[in-house]
mmCIF file of N, CA and C in Angstrom:
data_model
loop_
_atom_site.group_PDB
_atom_site.id
_atom_site.type_symbol
_atom_site.label_atom_id
_atom_site.label_comp_id
_atom_site.label_asym_id
_atom_site.label_seq_id
_atom_site.Cartn_x
_atom_site.Cartn_y
_atom_site.Cartn_z
ATOM 1 N N MET D 1 79.349 99.499 119.974
ATOM 2 C CA MET D 1 80.331 99.077 120.989
ATOM 3 C C MET D 1 81.497 100.031 121.019
ATOM 4 N N ALA D 2 81.972 100.124 122.193
ATOM 5 C CA ALA D 2 83.064 101.034 122.513
ATOM 6 C C ALA D 2 84.369 100.562 122.060
ATOM 7 N N LYS D 3 85.342 101.263 122.274
ATOM 8 C CA LYS D 3 86.627 100.845 121.924
ATOM 9 C C LYS D 3 87.078 99.499 122.619
ATOM 10 N N GLU D 4 87.797 98.716 121.957
ATOM 11 C CA GLU D 4 88.116 97.387 122.497
ATOM 12 C C GLU D 4 89.524 96.886 122.106
ATOM 13 N N SER D 5 89.958 95.819 122.854
ATOM 14 C CA SER D 5 91.164 95.150 122.578
ATOM 15 C C SER D 5 91.080 94.110 121.333
ATOM 16 N N GLY D 6 92.199 93.549 120.954
ATOM 17 C CA GLY D 6 92.084 92.413 120.010
ATOM 18 C C GLY D 6 91.944 91.139 120.690
ATOM 19 N N ILE D 7 91.822 91.089 121.940
ATOM 20 C CA ILE D 7 91.756 89.808 122.665
ATOM 21 C C ILE D 7 90.453 89.055 122.234
ATOM 22 N N GLY D 8 90.505 87.740 121.935
ATOM 23 C CA GLY D 8 89.518 87.004 121.525
ATOM 24 C C GLY D 8 89.300 87.055 119.972
ATOM 25 N N MET D 9 90.176 87.545 119.200
ATOM 26 C CA MET D 9 90.210 87.601 117.778
ATOM 27 C C MET D 9 90.319 86.094 117.333
ATOM 28 N N THR D 10 89.711 85.730 116.304
ATOM 29 C CA THR D 10 89.978 84.353 115.702
ATOM 30 C C THR D 10 90.189 84.493 114.230
ATOM 31 N N VAL D 11 90.985 83.645 113.712
ATOM 32 C CA VAL D 11 91.409 83.588 112.300
ATOM 33 C C VAL D 11 91.200 82.100 111.832
ATOM 34 N N THR D 12 90.307 81.951 110.894
ATOM 35 C CA THR D 12 90.034 80.789 110.261
ATOM 36 C C THR D 12 90.425 80.825 108.739
ATOM 37 N N ILE D 13 91.204 79.743 108.300
ATOM 38 C CA ILE D 13 91.619 79.660 106.999
ATOM 39 C C ILE D 13 91.510 78.203 106.525
ATOM 40 N N ASP D 14 90.949 78.183 105.291
ATOM 41 C CA ASP D 14 90.830 76.886 104.612
ATOM 42 C C ASP D 14 92.073 76.116 104.414
ATOM 43 N N GLU D 15 92.151 74.841 104.752
ATOM 44 C CA GLU D 15 93.241 74.018 104.643
ATOM 45 C C GLU D 15 93.028 73.591 103.024
ATOM 46 N N SER D 16 93.999 72.975 102.561
ATOM 47 C CA SER D 16 94.005 72.673 101.112
ATOM 48 C C SER D 16 92.775 71.667 100.762
ATOM 49 N N ASP D 17 92.177 70.971 101.642
ATOM 50 C CA ASP D 17 91.068 70.099 101.490
ATOM 51 C C ASP D 17 89.763 70.921 101.524
ATOM 52 N N GLY D 18 89.738 72.287 101.704
ATOM 53 C CA GLY D 18 88.619 73.029 101.700
ATOM 54 C C GLY D 18 87.987 73.241 103.136
ATOM 55 N N ASN D 19 88.509 72.516 104.099
ATOM 56 C CA ASN D 19 87.863 72.685 105.525
ATOM 57 C C ASN D 19 88.529 73.809 106.279
ATOM 58 N N GLY D 20 87.623 74.654 106.827
ATOM 59 C CA GLY D 20 88.227 75.898 107.558
ATOM 60 C C GLY D 20 88.685 75.412 108.796
ATOM 61 N N ARG D 21 90.053 75.913 109.220
ATOM 62 C CA ARG D 21 90.707 75.602 110.401
ATOM 63 C C ARG D 21 90.909 76.945 111.142
ATOM 64 N N ASP D 22 90.441 76.866 112.453
ATOM 65 C CA ASP D 22 90.821 78.001 113.397
ATOM 66 C C ASP D 22 92.136 77.788 113.843
ATOM 67 N N ILE D 23 93.047 78.648 113.446
ATOM 68 C CA ILE D 23 94.521 78.602 113.819
ATOM 69 C C ILE D 23 94.886 79.827 114.809
ATOM 70 N N SER D 24 93.696 80.306 115.312
ATOM 71 C CA SER D 24 94.075 81.565 116.371
ATOM 72 C C SER D 24 95.079 81.238 117.485
ATOM 73 N N ALA D 25 94.953 79.887 117.899
ATOM 74 C CA ALA D 25 95.862 79.764 119.159
ATOM 75 C C ALA D 25 97.299 79.732 118.741
ATOM 76 N N ASP D 26 97.709 79.605 117.440
ATOM 77 C CA ASP D 26 99.063 79.509 117.017
ATOM 78 C C ASP D 26 99.566 81.034 116.556
ATOM 79 N N ILE D 27 98.645 81.830 116.397
ATOM 80 C CA ILE D 27 98.946 83.356 115.943
ATOM 81 C C ILE D 27 99.349 84.185 117.117
ATOM 82 N N THR D 28 100.451 84.891 116.998
ATOM 83 C CA THR D 28 101.002 85.814 117.929
ATOM 84 C C THR D 28 100.614 87.377 117.432
ATOM 85 N N SER D 29 100.446 87.590 116.108
ATOM 86 C CA SER D 29 100.196 88.813 115.640
ATOM 87 C C SER D 29 99.425 88.653 114.333
ATOM 88 N N ALA D 30 98.472 89.735 114.091
ATOM 89 C CA ALA D 30 97.745 89.717 112.787
ATOM 90 C C ALA D 30 97.639 91.131 112.332
ATOM 91 N N GLN D 31 97.862 91.352 111.026
ATOM 92 C CA GLN D 31 97.634 92.595 110.516
ATOM 93 C C GLN D 31 96.944 92.465 109.231
ATOM 94 N N ILE D 32 95.704 93.260 109.167
ATOM 95 C CA ILE D 32 94.886 93.385 108.018
ATOM 96 C C ILE D 32 95.081 94.654 107.224
ATOM 97 N N ASN D 33 95.509 94.604 105.954
ATOM 98 C CA ASN D 33 95.708 95.759 105.199
ATOM 99 C C ASN D 33 94.622 95.873 104.097
ATOM 100 N N THR D 34 94.064 96.873 104.028
ATOM 101 C CA THR D 34 93.128 97.150 102.785
ATOM 102 C C THR D 34 93.538 98.328 102.077
ATOM 103 N N SER D 35 93.464 98.266 100.803
ATOM 104 C CA SER D 35 93.872 99.393 100.085
ATOM 105 C C SER D 35 93.052 99.580 98.765
ATOM 106 N N GLN D 36 93.306 100.783 98.044
ATOM 107 C CA GLN D 36 92.650 101.017 96.815
ATOM 108 C C GLN D 36 93.425 101.944 96.157
ATOM 109 N N GLY D 37 93.592 101.471 94.790
ATOM 110 C CA GLY D 37 94.451 102.310 93.830
ATOM 111 C C GLY D 37 93.694 103.682 93.573
ATOM 112 N N LEU D 38 94.566 104.715 93.392
ATOM 113 C CA LEU D 38 93.965 105.950 93.046
ATOM 114 C C LEU D 38 94.704 106.469 91.826
ATOM 115 N N GLN D 39 93.771 107.144 90.977
ATOM 116 C CA GLN D 39 94.363 107.621 89.640
ATOM 117 C C GLN D 39 94.226 109.319 89.765
ATOM 118 N N ASP D 40 95.204 109.820 89.673
ATOM 119 C CA ASP D 40 95.368 111.354 89.604
ATOM 120 C C ASP D 40 94.727 111.782 88.265
ATOM 121 N N ILE D 41 93.601 112.650 88.481
ATOM 122 C CA ILE D 41 93.004 113.196 87.341
ATOM 123 C C ILE D 41 92.915 114.739 87.243
ATOM 124 N N THR D 42 93.948 115.253 88.049
ATOM 125 C CA THR D 42 93.830 116.763 88.337
ATOM 126 C C THR D 42 94.225 117.523 87.003
ATOM 127 N N GLY D 43 93.189 118.407 86.767
ATOM 128 C CA GLY D 43 93.450 119.252 85.576
ATOM 129 C C GLY D 43 94.250 120.379 85.737
ATOM 130 N N LEU D 44 94.824 121.078 84.831
ATOM 131 C CA LEU D 44 95.693 122.323 84.967
ATOM 132 C C LEU D 44 94.797 123.322 85.702
ATOM 133 N N GLY D 45 93.645 123.447 85.613
ATOM 134 C CA GLY D 45 92.796 124.529 86.176
ATOM 135 C C GLY D 45 92.460 124.217 87.555
ATOM 136 N N SER D 46 92.722 123.209 88.127
ATOM 137 C CA SER D 46 92.107 122.740 89.506
ATOM 138 C C SER D 46 93.246 123.393 90.523
ATOM 139 N N ALA D 47 92.660 123.678 91.711
ATOM 140 C CA ALA D 47 93.476 124.156 92.816
ATOM 141 C C ALA D 47 93.761 123.167 93.782
ATOM 142 N N ALA D 48 93.162 122.024 93.630
ATOM 143 C CA ALA D 48 93.451 120.855 94.629
ATOM 144 C C ALA D 48 93.317 119.591 93.803
ATOM 145 N N MET D 49 93.790 118.635 94.370
ATOM 146 C CA MET D 49 94.055 117.227 93.685
ATOM 147 C C MET D 49 92.653 116.700 93.444
ATOM 148 N N GLU D 50 92.520 116.024 92.371
ATOM 149 C CA GLU D 50 91.310 115.302 91.920
ATOM 150 C C GLU D 50 91.753 113.795 91.713
ATOM 151 N N ARG D 51 91.069 112.921 92.170
ATOM 152 C CA ARG D 51 91.278 111.465 92.016
ATOM 153 C C ARG D 51 90.128 110.621 91.827
ATOM 154 N N LEU D 52 90.312 109.580 91.238
ATOM 155 C CA LEU D 52 89.381 108.499 90.985
ATOM 156 C C LEU D 52 89.831 107.077 91.765
ATOM 157 N N GLY D 53 88.774 106.532 92.324
ATOM 158 C CA GLY D 53 89.119 105.343 93.074
ATOM 159 C C GLY D 53 89.306 104.171 92.017
ATOM 160 N N LEU D 54 90.318 103.310 92.060
ATOM 161 C CA LEU D 54 90.428 102.185 91.180
ATOM 162 C C LEU D 54 90.187 100.868 91.974
ATOM 163 N N LEU D 55 90.968 99.913 91.583
ATOM 164 C CA LEU D 55 90.849 98.619 92.196
ATOM 165 C C LEU D 55 91.126 98.536 93.714
ATOM 166 N N ARG D 56 90.428 97.689 94.321
ATOM 167 C CA ARG D 56 90.598 97.514 95.898
ATOM 168 C C ARG D 56 91.548 96.227 96.155
ATOM 169 N N ASP D 57 92.139 96.158 97.178
ATOM 170 C CA ASP D 57 92.982 95.008 97.418
ATOM 171 C C ASP D 57 92.938 94.666 98.991
ATOM 172 N N GLY D 58 93.287 93.519 99.369
ATOM 173 C CA GLY D 58 93.390 93.122 100.684
ATOM 174 C C GLY D 58 94.551 92.224 100.974
ATOM 175 N N GLU D 59 95.167 92.366 102.139
ATOM 176 C CA GLU D 59 96.265 91.518 102.499
ATOM 177 C C GLU D 59 96.111 91.180 103.976
ATOM 178 N N LEU D 60 96.648 89.956 104.339
ATOM 179 C CA LEU D 60 96.556 89.526 105.727
ATOM 180 C C LEU D 60 97.932 89.100 105.961
ATOM 181 N N GLN D 61 98.657 89.704 107.097
ATOM 182 C CA GLN D 61 99.988 89.285 107.536
ATOM 183 C C GLN D 61 99.768 88.647 108.822
ATOM 184 N N LEU D 62 100.342 87.400 109.007
ATOM 185 C CA LEU D 62 100.194 86.653 110.260
ATOM 186 C C LEU D 62 101.661 86.245 110.694
ATOM 187 N N THR D 63 101.809 86.200 112.020
ATOM 188 C CA THR D 63 103.025 85.584 112.596
ATOM 189 C C THR D 63 102.525 84.710 113.709
ATOM 190 N N GLY D 64 103.245 83.660 113.846
ATOM 191 C CA GLY D 64 102.800 82.662 114.903
ATOM 192 C C GLY D 64 103.883 81.685 115.408
ATOM 193 N N VAL D 65 103.587 80.805 116.300
ATOM 194 C CA VAL D 65 104.535 79.817 116.899
ATOM 195 C C VAL D 65 104.179 78.470 116.032
ATOM 196 N N PHE D 66 105.330 77.781 115.790
ATOM 197 C CA PHE D 66 105.299 76.531 114.889
ATOM 198 C C PHE D 66 104.415 75.511 115.730
ATOM 199 N N ASN D 67 103.415 74.882 114.944
ATOM 200 C CA ASN D 67 102.710 73.859 115.578
ATOM 201 C C ASN D 67 102.269 72.938 114.327
ATOM 202 N N ASP D 68 102.788 71.816 114.462
ATOM 203 C CA ASP D 68 102.519 70.799 113.449
ATOM 204 C C ASP D 68 101.531 69.607 113.783
ATOM 205 N N ALA D 69 100.711 69.992 114.852
ATOM 206 C CA ALA D 69 99.643 69.084 115.312
ATOM 207 C C ALA D 69 98.572 69.040 114.104
ATOM 208 N N SER D 70 97.679 68.143 114.104
ATOM 209 C CA SER D 70 96.644 68.000 113.075
ATOM 210 C C SER D 70 95.704 69.171 113.112
ATOM 211 N N ASN D 71 95.276 69.675 111.975
ATOM 212 C CA ASN D 71 94.366 70.673 111.807
ATOM 213 C C ASN D 71 94.681 72.091 112.290
ATOM 214 N N VAL D 72 95.989 72.348 112.317
ATOM 215 C CA VAL D 72 96.360 73.810 112.897
ATOM 216 C C VAL D 72 97.347 74.350 111.837
ATOM 217 N N SER D 73 98.100 75.389 112.226
ATOM 218 C CA SER D 73 98.742 76.229 111.288
ATOM 219 C C SER D 73 99.721 75.667 110.312
ATOM 220 N N HIS D 74 100.675 74.781 110.677
ATOM 221 C CA HIS D 74 101.589 74.258 109.827
ATOM 222 C C HIS D 74 100.739 73.436 108.720
ATOM 223 N N GLU D 75 99.706 72.643 109.160
ATOM 224 C CA GLU D 75 99.035 71.846 108.208
ATOM 225 C C GLU D 75 98.287 72.613 107.173
ATOM 226 N N VAL D 76 97.815 73.898 107.707
ATOM 227 C CA VAL D 76 97.063 74.882 106.734
ATOM 228 C C VAL D 76 98.098 75.388 105.696
ATOM 229 N N PHE D 77 99.298 75.868 106.108
ATOM 230 C CA PHE D 77 100.119 76.555 105.237
ATOM 231 C C PHE D 77 101.143 75.618 104.550
ATOM 232 N N LYS D 78 101.524 74.487 105.039
ATOM 233 C CA LYS D 78 102.547 73.672 104.455
ATOM 234 C C LYS D 78 102.384 73.297 102.900
ATOM 235 N N ASP D 79 101.053 73.206 102.563
ATOM 236 C CA ASP D 79 100.928 72.818 101.071
ATOM 237 C C ASP D 79 100.000 73.978 100.507
ATOM 238 N N TYR D 80 100.384 75.156 100.603
ATOM 239 C CA TYR D 80 99.697 76.174 100.161
ATOM 240 C C TYR D 80 99.402 76.255 98.582
ATOM 241 N N TYR D 81 100.161 75.472 97.875
ATOM 242 C CA TYR D 81 99.952 75.298 96.412
ATOM 243 C C TYR D 81 99.939 73.756 96.239
ATOM 244 N N THR D 82 98.874 73.296 95.568
ATOM 245 C CA THR D 82 98.890 71.941 95.198
ATOM 246 C C THR D 82 98.935 71.825 93.651
ATOM 247 N N PRO D 83 100.244 71.370 93.225
ATOM 248 C CA PRO D 83 100.511 71.383 91.744
ATOM 249 C C PRO D 83 99.614 70.445 90.945
ATOM 250 N N VAL D 84 99.115 69.466 91.665
ATOM 251 C CA VAL D 84 98.182 68.519 90.962
ATOM 252 C C VAL D 84 96.902 69.146 90.557
ATOM 253 N N THR D 85 96.338 69.773 91.547
ATOM 254 C CA THR D 85 95.000 70.328 91.294
ATOM 255 C C THR D 85 95.122 71.878 90.899
ATOM 256 N N GLY D 86 96.145 72.448 91.198
ATOM 257 C CA GLY D 86 96.338 73.879 91.016
ATOM 258 C C GLY D 86 95.558 74.734 92.032
ATOM 259 N N THR D 87 95.100 74.124 93.191
ATOM 260 C CA THR D 87 94.358 74.681 94.109
ATOM 261 C C THR D 87 95.283 75.584 94.917
ATOM 262 N N PHE D 88 94.829 76.861 95.101
ATOM 263 C CA PHE D 88 95.581 77.751 95.997
ATOM 264 C C PHE D 88 94.729 78.897 96.642
ATOM 265 N N GLY D 89 93.577 79.089 96.174
ATOM 266 C CA GLY D 89 92.642 80.040 96.846
ATOM 267 C C GLY D 89 92.196 79.544 98.086
ATOM 268 N N ARG D 90 92.181 80.290 99.174
ATOM 269 C CA ARG D 90 91.653 79.910 100.566
ATOM 270 C C ARG D 90 90.507 80.957 101.053
ATOM 271 N N THR D 91 89.480 80.398 101.663
ATOM 272 C CA THR D 91 88.517 81.291 102.235
ATOM 273 C C THR D 91 89.149 81.675 103.615
ATOM 274 N N VAL D 92 89.176 82.943 104.000
ATOM 275 C CA VAL D 92 89.767 83.427 105.179
ATOM 276 C C VAL D 92 88.752 84.259 105.826
ATOM 277 N N ALA D 93 88.646 84.107 107.285
ATOM 278 C CA ALA D 93 87.682 84.790 107.907
ATOM 279 C C ALA D 93 88.451 85.288 109.193
ATOM 280 N N VAL D 94 88.334 86.555 109.477
ATOM 281 C CA VAL D 94 88.979 87.165 110.776
ATOM 282 C C VAL D 94 87.775 87.669 111.570
ATOM 283 N N ALA D 95 87.582 87.210 112.620
ATOM 284 C CA ALA D 95 86.366 87.683 113.517
ATOM 285 C C ALA D 95 86.912 88.379 114.787
ATOM 286 N N ILE D 96 86.251 89.408 115.121
ATOM 287 C CA ILE D 96 86.502 90.165 116.591
ATOM 288 C C ILE D 96 85.223 90.812 116.811
ATOM 289 N N SER D 97 84.820 90.714 117.987
ATOM 290 C CA SER D 97 83.617 91.494 118.623
ATOM 291 C C SER D 97 82.410 91.446 117.650
ATOM 292 N N GLY D 98 82.076 90.303 117.169
ATOM 293 C CA GLY D 98 80.830 90.277 116.240
ATOM 294 C C GLY D 98 81.176 90.786 114.912
ATOM 295 N N GLN D 99 82.258 91.269 114.423
ATOM 296 C CA GLN D 99 82.628 91.740 113.254
ATOM 297 C C GLN D 99 83.488 90.718 112.485
ATOM 298 N N THR D 100 83.239 90.383 111.239
ATOM 299 C CA THR D 100 84.020 89.346 110.554
ATOM 300 C C THR D 100 84.552 89.984 109.212
ATOM 301 N N TRP D 101 85.804 89.926 109.029
ATOM 302 C CA TRP D 101 86.448 90.422 107.702
ATOM 303 C C TRP D 101 86.657 89.119 106.925
ATOM 304 N N SER D 102 86.141 89.026 105.719
ATOM 305 C CA SER D 102 86.416 87.840 105.013
ATOM 306 C C SER D 102 86.787 88.068 103.549
ATOM 307 N N ALA D 103 87.405 87.138 103.081
ATOM 308 C CA ALA D 103 88.126 87.216 101.643
ATOM 309 C C ALA D 103 88.570 85.905 101.047
ATOM 310 N N GLU D 104 88.581 85.785 99.854
ATOM 311 C CA GLU D 104 89.167 84.604 99.207
ATOM 312 C C GLU D 104 90.634 84.981 98.974
ATOM 313 N N MET D 105 91.621 84.336 99.393
ATOM 314 C CA MET D 105 92.924 84.736 99.537
ATOM 315 C C MET D 105 93.881 83.613 98.918
ATOM 316 N N VAL D 106 94.997 84.072 98.388
ATOM 317 C CA VAL D 106 96.088 83.019 98.041
ATOM 318 C C VAL D 106 97.227 83.323 99.171
ATOM 319 N N ILE D 107 97.797 82.225 99.471
ATOM 320 C CA ILE D 107 99.070 82.322 100.482
ATOM 321 C C ILE D 107 100.220 82.628 99.534
ATOM 322 N N GLU D 108 100.790 83.817 99.770
ATOM 323 C CA GLU D 108 101.946 84.234 99.048
ATOM 324 C C GLU D 108 103.256 83.695 99.542
ATOM 325 N N ASN D 109 103.306 83.495 100.896
ATOM 326 C CA ASN D 109 104.507 82.863 101.396
ATOM 327 C C ASN D 109 104.176 82.254 102.925
ATOM 328 N N TYR D 110 104.951 81.403 103.192
ATOM 329 C CA TYR D 110 104.993 80.721 104.488
ATOM 330 C C TYR D 110 106.414 80.622 104.894
ATOM 331 N N ASN D 111 106.900 81.229 105.919
ATOM 332 C CA ASN D 111 108.399 81.205 106.266
ATOM 333 C C ASN D 111 108.580 80.705 107.667
ATOM 334 N N LEU D 112 109.454 79.971 107.907
ATOM 335 C CA LEU D 112 109.844 79.378 109.261
ATOM 336 C C LEU D 112 111.116 80.140 109.628
ATOM 337 N N ASN D 113 111.317 80.413 110.889
ATOM 338 C CA ASN D 113 112.510 81.074 111.387
ATOM 339 C C ASN D 113 112.768 80.464 112.725
ATOM 340 N N ARG D 114 114.071 79.859 112.814
ATOM 341 C CA ARG D 114 114.585 79.217 114.044
ATOM 342 C C ARG D 114 115.467 80.271 114.687
ATOM 343 N N GLY D 115 115.056 80.766 115.795
ATOM 344 C CA GLY D 115 115.876 81.750 116.468
ATOM 345 C C GLY D 115 117.045 81.250 117.163
ATOM 346 N N ALA D 116 118.031 82.105 117.460
ATOM 347 C CA ALA D 116 119.303 81.733 118.184
ATOM 348 C C ALA D 116 118.995 81.169 119.558
ATOM 349 N N ASP D 117 117.784 81.561 120.048
ATOM 350 C CA ASP D 117 117.438 80.959 121.326
ATOM 351 C C ASP D 117 116.578 79.616 121.326
ATOM 352 N N GLY D 118 116.556 79.088 120.080
ATOM 353 C CA GLY D 118 115.878 77.890 119.918
ATOM 354 C C GLY D 118 114.371 77.971 119.520
ATOM 355 N N SER D 119 113.831 79.184 119.493
ATOM 356 C CA SER D 119 112.425 79.287 119.207
ATOM 357 C C SER D 119 112.218 78.958 117.668
ATOM 358 N N LEU D 120 110.959 78.533 117.379
ATOM 359 C CA LEU D 120 110.567 78.291 115.911
ATOM 360 C C LEU D 120 109.313 78.970 115.855
ATOM 361 N N VAL D 121 109.347 80.068 114.854
ATOM 362 C CA VAL D 121 108.156 80.794 114.549
ATOM 363 C C VAL D 121 107.940 80.890 113.074
ATOM 364 N N TRP D 122 106.740 81.342 112.628
ATOM 365 C CA TRP D 122 106.447 81.320 111.297
ATOM 366 C C TRP D 122 105.776 82.685 110.941
ATOM 367 N N SER D 123 105.853 82.959 109.643
ATOM 368 C CA SER D 123 105.187 84.289 109.143
ATOM 369 C C SER D 123 104.492 83.778 107.832
ATOM 370 N N ALA D 124 103.436 84.456 107.573
ATOM 371 C CA ALA D 124 102.687 84.262 106.349
ATOM 372 C C ALA D 124 102.058 85.314 105.716
ATOM 373 N N THR D 125 101.980 85.634 104.528
ATOM 374 C CA THR D 125 101.255 86.712 103.909
ATOM 375 C C THR D 125 100.216 86.161 102.974
ATOM 376 N N LEU D 126 99.080 86.612 103.067
ATOM 377 C CA LEU D 126 97.898 86.192 102.278
ATOM 378 C C LEU D 126 97.338 87.393 101.455
ATOM 379 N N ARG D 127 96.952 87.235 100.142
ATOM 380 C CA ARG D 127 96.465 88.360 99.363
ATOM 381 C C ARG D 127 95.217 87.762 98.724
ATOM 382 N N VAL D 128 94.343 88.902 98.491
ATOM 383 C CA VAL D 128 93.125 88.780 97.753
ATOM 384 C C VAL D 128 93.396 88.041 96.339
ATOM 385 N N CYS D 129 92.636 87.111 95.993
ATOM 386 C CA CYS D 129 92.942 86.417 94.584
ATOM 387 C C CYS D 129 91.835 86.205 93.650
ATOM 388 N N ASN D 130 90.496 86.484 93.903
ATOM 389 C CA ASN D 130 89.544 86.162 93.091
ATOM 390 C C ASN D 130 88.747 87.370 92.503
ATOM 391 N N GLY D 131 89.208 88.588 92.733
ATOM 392 C CA GLY D 131 88.659 89.767 92.236
ATOM 393 C C GLY D 131 87.474 90.301 93.061
ATOM 394 N N THR D 132 87.182 89.680 94.259
ATOM 395 C CA THR D 132 86.189 90.126 94.977
ATOM 396 C C THR D 132 86.834 90.945 96.211
ATOM 397 N N THR D 133 86.189 92.169 96.540
ATOM 398 C CA THR D 133 86.738 93.008 97.498
ATOM 399 C C THR D 133 86.487 92.298 98.831
ATOM 400 N N PRO D 134 87.541 92.316 99.684
ATOM 401 C CA PRO D 134 87.366 91.847 101.080
ATOM 402 C C PRO D 134 86.384 92.752 101.820
ATOM 403 N N SER D 135 85.572 92.310 102.689
ATOM 404 C CA SER D 135 84.570 93.095 103.294
ATOM 405 C C SER D 135 84.420 92.635 104.768
ATOM 406 N N TRP D 136 83.865 93.633 105.487
ATOM 407 C CA TRP D 136 83.502 93.497 106.957
ATOM 408 C C TRP D 136 81.894 93.257 106.979
ATOM 409 N N SER D 137 81.633 92.280 107.908
ATOM 410 C CA SER D 137 80.189 92.053 107.978
ATOM 411 C C SER D 137 79.893 91.724 109.447
#
């Protein structure tokens, strides 16, 4: 496929009950970050850097418009940690143009911001939590 826009992207995140919810209509921006640790192993006799790949990581940063209707963003994020069960890992799937990025993630934060103009928006950061590398399929 050729170069494309992000129009039509969907983001599905498990609610605390384990049901996946498509919250795409509430999201105004999404950023997927993947990284890998590197260890410098350059010896004194080397003329260029030598590195080993270490642990991989994944992060999803989302921003959106507040929506407290049933089965949408506020309901997904509001109880991101359930003290009674200790449940916090969520299955996340981001789909665009037949490609899906998926990971088991923990919701690090869910922040609401009421602007001076009266707007109410949120931001959330999710990070990989189960030791499995996020992947595209």
